[in-house]
PDB file of C-alpha atoms in Angstrom:
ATOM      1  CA  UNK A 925       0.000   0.000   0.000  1.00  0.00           C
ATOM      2  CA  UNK A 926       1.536   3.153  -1.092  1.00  0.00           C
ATOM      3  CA  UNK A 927       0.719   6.541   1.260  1.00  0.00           C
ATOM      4  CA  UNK A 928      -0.306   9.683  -0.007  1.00  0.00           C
ATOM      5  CA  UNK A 929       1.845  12.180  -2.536  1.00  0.00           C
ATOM      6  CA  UNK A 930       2.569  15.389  -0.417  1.00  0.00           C
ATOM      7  CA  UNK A 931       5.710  15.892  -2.244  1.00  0.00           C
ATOM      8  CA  UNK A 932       6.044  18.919  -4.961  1.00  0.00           C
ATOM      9  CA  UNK A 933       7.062  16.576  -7.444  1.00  0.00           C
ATOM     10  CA  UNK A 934       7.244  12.508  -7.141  1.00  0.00           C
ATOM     11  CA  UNK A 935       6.974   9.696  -9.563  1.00  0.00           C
ATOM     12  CA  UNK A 936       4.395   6.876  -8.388  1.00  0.00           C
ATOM     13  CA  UNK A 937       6.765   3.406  -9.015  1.00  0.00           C
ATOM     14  CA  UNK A 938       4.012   1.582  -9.849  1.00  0.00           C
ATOM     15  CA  UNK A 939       2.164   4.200 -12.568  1.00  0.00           C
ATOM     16  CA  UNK A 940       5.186   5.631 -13.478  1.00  0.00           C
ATOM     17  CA  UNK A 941       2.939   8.947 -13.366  1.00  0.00           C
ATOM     18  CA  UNK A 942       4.534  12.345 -12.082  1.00  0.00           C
ATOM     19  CA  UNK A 943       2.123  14.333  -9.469  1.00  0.00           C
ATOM     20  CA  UNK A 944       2.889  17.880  -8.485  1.00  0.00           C
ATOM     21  CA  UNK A 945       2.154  19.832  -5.745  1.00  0.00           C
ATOM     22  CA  UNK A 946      -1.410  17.058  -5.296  1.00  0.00           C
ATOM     23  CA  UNK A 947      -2.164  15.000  -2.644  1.00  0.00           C
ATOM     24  CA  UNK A 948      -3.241  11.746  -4.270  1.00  0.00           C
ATOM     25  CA  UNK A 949      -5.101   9.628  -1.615  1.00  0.00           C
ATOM     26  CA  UNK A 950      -5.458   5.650  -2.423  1.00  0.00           C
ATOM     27  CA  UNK A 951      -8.465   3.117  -1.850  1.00  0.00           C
ATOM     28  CA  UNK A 952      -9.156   3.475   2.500  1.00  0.00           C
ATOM     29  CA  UNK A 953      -7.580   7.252   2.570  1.00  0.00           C
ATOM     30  CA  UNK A 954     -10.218   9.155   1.722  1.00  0.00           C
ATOM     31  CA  UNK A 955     -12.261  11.036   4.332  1.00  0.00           C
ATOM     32  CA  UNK A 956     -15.367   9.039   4.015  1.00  0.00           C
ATOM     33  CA  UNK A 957     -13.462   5.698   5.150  1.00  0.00           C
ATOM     34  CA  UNK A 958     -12.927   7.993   8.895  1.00  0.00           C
ATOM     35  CA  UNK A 959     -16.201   9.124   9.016  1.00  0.00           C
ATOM     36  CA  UNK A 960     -18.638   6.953  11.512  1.00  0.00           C
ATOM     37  CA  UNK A 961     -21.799   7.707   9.624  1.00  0.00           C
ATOM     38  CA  UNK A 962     -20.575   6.638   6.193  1.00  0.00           C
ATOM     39  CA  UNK A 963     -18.611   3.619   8.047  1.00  0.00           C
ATOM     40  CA  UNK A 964     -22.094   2.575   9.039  1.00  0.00           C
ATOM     41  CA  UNK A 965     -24.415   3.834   7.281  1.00  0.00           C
ATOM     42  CA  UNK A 966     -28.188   4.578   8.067  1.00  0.00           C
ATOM     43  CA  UNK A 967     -31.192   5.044   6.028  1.00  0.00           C
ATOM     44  CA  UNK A 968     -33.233   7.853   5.770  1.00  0.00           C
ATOM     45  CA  UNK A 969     -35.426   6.694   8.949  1.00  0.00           C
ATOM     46  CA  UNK A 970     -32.119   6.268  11.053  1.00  0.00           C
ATOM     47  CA  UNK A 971     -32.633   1.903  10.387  1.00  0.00           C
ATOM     48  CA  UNK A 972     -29.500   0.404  10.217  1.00  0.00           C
ATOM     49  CA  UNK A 973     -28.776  -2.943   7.955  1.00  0.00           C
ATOM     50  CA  UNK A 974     -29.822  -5.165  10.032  1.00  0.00           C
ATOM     51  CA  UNK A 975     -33.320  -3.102  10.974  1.00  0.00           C
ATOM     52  CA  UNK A 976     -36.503  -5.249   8.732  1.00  0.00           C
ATOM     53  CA  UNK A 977     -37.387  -2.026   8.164  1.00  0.00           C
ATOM     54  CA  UNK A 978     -33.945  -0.630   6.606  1.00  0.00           C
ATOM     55  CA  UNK A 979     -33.964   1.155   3.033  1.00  0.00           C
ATOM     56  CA  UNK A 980     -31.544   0.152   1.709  1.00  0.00           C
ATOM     57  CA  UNK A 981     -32.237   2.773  -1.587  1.00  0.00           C
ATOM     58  CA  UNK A 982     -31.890   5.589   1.111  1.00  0.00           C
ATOM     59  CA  UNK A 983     -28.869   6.976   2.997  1.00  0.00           C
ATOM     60  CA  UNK A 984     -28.991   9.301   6.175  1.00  0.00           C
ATOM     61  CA  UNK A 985     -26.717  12.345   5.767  1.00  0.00           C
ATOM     62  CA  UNK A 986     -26.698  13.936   8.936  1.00  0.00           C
ATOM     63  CA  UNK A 987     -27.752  18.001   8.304  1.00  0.00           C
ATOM     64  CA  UNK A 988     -24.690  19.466  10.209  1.00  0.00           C
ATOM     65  CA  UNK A 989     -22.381  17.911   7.501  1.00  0.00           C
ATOM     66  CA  UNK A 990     -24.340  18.908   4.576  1.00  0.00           C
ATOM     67  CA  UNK A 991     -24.176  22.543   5.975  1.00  0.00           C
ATOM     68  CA  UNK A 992     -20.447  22.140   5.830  1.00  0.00           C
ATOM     69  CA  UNK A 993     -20.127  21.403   2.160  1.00  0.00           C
ATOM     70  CA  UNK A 994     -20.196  23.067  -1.100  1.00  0.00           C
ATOM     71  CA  UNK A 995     -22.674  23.818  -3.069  1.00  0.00           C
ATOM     72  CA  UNK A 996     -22.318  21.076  -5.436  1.00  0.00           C
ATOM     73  CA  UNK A 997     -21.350  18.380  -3.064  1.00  0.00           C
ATOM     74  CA  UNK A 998     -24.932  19.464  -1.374  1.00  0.00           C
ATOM     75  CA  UNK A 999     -26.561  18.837  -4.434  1.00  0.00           C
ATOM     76  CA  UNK A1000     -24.900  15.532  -4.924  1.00  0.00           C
ATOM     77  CA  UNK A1001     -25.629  14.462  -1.342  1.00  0.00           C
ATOM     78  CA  UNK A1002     -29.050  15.229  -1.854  1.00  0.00           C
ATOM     79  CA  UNK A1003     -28.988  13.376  -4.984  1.00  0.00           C
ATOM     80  CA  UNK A1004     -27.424  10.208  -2.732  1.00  0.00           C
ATOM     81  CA  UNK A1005     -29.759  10.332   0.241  1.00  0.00           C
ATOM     82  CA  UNK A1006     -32.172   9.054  -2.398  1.00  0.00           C
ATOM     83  CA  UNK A1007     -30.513   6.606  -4.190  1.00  0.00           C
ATOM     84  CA  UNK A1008     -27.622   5.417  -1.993  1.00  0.00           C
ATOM     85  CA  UNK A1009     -27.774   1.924  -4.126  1.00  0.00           C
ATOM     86  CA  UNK A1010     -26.957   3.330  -7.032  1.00  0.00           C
ATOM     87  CA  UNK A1011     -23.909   4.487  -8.230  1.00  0.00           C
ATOM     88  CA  UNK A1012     -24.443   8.388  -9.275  1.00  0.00           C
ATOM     89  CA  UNK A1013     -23.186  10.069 -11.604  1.00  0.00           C
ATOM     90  CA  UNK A1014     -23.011  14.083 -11.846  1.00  0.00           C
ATOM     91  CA  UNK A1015     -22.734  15.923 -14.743  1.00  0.00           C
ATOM     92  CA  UNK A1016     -20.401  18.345 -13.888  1.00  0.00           C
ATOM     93  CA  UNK A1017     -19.496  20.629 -17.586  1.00  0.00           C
ATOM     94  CA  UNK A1018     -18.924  17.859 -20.286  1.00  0.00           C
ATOM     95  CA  UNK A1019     -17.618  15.222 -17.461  1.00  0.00           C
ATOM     96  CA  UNK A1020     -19.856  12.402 -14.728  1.00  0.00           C
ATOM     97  CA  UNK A1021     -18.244  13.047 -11.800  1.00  0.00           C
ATOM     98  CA  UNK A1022     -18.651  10.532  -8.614  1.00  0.00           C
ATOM     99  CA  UNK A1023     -17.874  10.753  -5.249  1.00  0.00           C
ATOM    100  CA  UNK A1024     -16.510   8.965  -1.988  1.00  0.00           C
ATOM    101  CA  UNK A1025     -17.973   5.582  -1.864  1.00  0.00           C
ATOM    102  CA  UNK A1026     -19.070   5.897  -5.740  1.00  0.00           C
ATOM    103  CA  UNK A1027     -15.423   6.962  -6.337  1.00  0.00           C
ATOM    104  CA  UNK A1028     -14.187   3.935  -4.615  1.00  0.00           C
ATOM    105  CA  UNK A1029     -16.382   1.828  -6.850  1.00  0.00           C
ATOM    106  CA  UNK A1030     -15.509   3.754 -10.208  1.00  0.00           C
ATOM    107  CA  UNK A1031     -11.869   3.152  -9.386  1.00  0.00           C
ATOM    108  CA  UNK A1032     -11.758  -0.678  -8.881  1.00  0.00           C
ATOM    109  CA  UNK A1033     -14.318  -1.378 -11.431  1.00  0.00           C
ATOM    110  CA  UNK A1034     -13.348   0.583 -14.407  1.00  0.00           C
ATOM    111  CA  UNK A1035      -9.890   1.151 -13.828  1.00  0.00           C
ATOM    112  CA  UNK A1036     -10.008   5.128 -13.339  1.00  0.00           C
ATOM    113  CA  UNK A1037      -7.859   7.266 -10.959  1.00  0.00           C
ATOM    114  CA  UNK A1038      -8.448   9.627  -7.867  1.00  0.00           C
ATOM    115  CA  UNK A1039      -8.633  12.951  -8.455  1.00  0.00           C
ATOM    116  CA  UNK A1040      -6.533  15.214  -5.913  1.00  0.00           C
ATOM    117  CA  UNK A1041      -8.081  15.647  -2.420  1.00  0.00           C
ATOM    118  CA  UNK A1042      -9.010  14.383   0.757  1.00  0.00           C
ATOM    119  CA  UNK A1043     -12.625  13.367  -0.972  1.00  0.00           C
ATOM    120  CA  UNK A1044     -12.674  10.367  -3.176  1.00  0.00           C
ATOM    121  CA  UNK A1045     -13.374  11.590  -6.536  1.00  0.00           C
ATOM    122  CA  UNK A1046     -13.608  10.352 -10.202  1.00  0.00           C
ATOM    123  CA  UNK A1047     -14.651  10.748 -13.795  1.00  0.00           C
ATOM    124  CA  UNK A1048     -14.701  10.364 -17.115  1.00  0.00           C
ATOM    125  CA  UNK A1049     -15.766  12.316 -19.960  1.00  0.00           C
ATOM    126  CA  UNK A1050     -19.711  12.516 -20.915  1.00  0.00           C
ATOM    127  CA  UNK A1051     -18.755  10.767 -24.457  1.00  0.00           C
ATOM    128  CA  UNK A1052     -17.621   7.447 -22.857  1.00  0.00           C
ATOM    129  CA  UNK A1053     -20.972   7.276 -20.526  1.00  0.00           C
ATOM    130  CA  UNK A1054     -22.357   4.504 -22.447  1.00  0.00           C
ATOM    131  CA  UNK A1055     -19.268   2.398 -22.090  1.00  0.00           C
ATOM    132  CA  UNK A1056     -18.696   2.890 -18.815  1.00  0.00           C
ATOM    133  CA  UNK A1057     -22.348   2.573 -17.685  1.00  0.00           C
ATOM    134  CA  UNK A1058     -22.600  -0.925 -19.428  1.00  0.00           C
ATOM    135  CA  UNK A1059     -19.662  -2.445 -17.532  1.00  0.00           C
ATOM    136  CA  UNK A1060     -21.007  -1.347 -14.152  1.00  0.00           C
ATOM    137  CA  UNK A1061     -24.253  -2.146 -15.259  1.00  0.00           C
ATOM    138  CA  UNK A1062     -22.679  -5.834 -16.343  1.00  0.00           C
ATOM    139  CA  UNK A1063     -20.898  -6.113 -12.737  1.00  0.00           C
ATOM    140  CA  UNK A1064     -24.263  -5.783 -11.320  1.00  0.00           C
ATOM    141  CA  UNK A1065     -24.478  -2.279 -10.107  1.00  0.00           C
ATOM    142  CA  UNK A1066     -27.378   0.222 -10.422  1.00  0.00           C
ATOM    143  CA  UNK A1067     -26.347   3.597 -12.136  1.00  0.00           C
ATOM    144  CA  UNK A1068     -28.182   6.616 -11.571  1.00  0.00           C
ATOM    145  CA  UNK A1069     -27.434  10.274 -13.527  1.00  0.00           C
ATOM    146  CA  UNK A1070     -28.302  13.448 -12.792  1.00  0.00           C
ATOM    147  CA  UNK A1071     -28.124  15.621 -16.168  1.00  0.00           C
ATOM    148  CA  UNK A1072     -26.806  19.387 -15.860  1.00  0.00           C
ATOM    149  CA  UNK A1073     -29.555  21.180 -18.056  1.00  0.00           C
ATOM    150  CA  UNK A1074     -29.097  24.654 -17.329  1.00  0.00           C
ATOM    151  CA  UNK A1075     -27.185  26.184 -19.993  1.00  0.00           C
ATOM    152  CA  UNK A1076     -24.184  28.527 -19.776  1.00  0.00           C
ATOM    153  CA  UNK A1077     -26.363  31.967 -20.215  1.00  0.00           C
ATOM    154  CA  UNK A1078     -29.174  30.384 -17.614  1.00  0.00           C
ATOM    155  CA  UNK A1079     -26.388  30.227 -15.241  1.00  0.00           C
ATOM    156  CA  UNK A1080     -24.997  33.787 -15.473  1.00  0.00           C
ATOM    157  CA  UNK A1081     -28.516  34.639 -15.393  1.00  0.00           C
ATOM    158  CA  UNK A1082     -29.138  32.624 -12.431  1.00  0.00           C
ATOM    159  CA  UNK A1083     -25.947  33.894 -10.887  1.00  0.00           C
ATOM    160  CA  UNK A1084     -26.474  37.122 -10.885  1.00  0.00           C
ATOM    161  CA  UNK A1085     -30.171  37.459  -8.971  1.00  0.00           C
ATOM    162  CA  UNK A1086     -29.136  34.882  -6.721  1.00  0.00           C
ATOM    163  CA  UNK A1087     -26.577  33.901  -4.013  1.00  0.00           C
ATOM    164  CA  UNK A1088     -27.215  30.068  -4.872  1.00  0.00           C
ATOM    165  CA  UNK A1089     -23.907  29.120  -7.392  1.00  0.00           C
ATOM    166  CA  UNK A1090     -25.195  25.492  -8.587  1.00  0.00           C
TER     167      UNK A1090
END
């Protein structure tokens, strides 16, 4: 197991891949694998996974960490609460970005990297969303998408009458 890149410049053995001035977390760094709530999750009704009356399409995010977060992650863990068995995909520009555990999964099954940061991130550009839905698909996972479809001007638009930036 190989720790985290906190160097300004080092070359991964392995990859052969030179990071600069990133900290590249692995599989089991990432701050969801420290948090208790994500460690064990919940459903929306506070059931745990061994409750008969767990969810297991839902996912508890407690409100004080939501508050914490950016704008977009608070879209995507709204997005999550409600489908925590699927793995989601945000349209972020022209890319599907995922997140902690969904980052975790995008990395072992289709062979993707971290992005920088202490949050498990990855993607892949909107033109290879068929292939890469169809494998996880094919390794039995459910994949959900949520579609940006504001457009460039509705967002300057949107921007400017309010303080909301997503």
């Amino acid at each position: 197991k190989k720790s985290p890149s906190t160097e300004t410049s080092m070359v991964d053995d392995e990859a052969g891949l030179e990071k600069k001035g990133a900290v590249i977390l692995n599989a089991g760094e990432h701050a969801h694998d420290h948090i208790d709530w994500m460690i064990h999750p919940k459903d929306k009704n506070g059931n745990d996974p061994s409750s008969p009356d767990y969810d297991p399409t839902s996912l508890y995010v407690p409100p004080s960490y939501v508050k914490g977060c950016t704008n977009g992650m608070k879209q995507w863990w709204s997005e999550k609460q409600k489908a925590y068995d699927c793995v989601l995909l945000m349209k972020v520009g022209k890319f599907y970005e995922t997140y902690h555990m969904d980052a975790d999964i995008m990395v072992k099954e289709l062979d993707l990297v971290y992005m920088k940061g202490e949050t498990a991130h990855a993607g892949f550009p909107e033109a290879a969303y068929s292939k890469f839905s169809n494998i996880l698909v094919n390794k039995g996972y459910r994949v959900a998408r949520v579609e940006q479809t504001e457009t460039p001007q509705q967002m300057k638009e949107r921007n400017a009458r309010s303080a909301v930036k997503v």
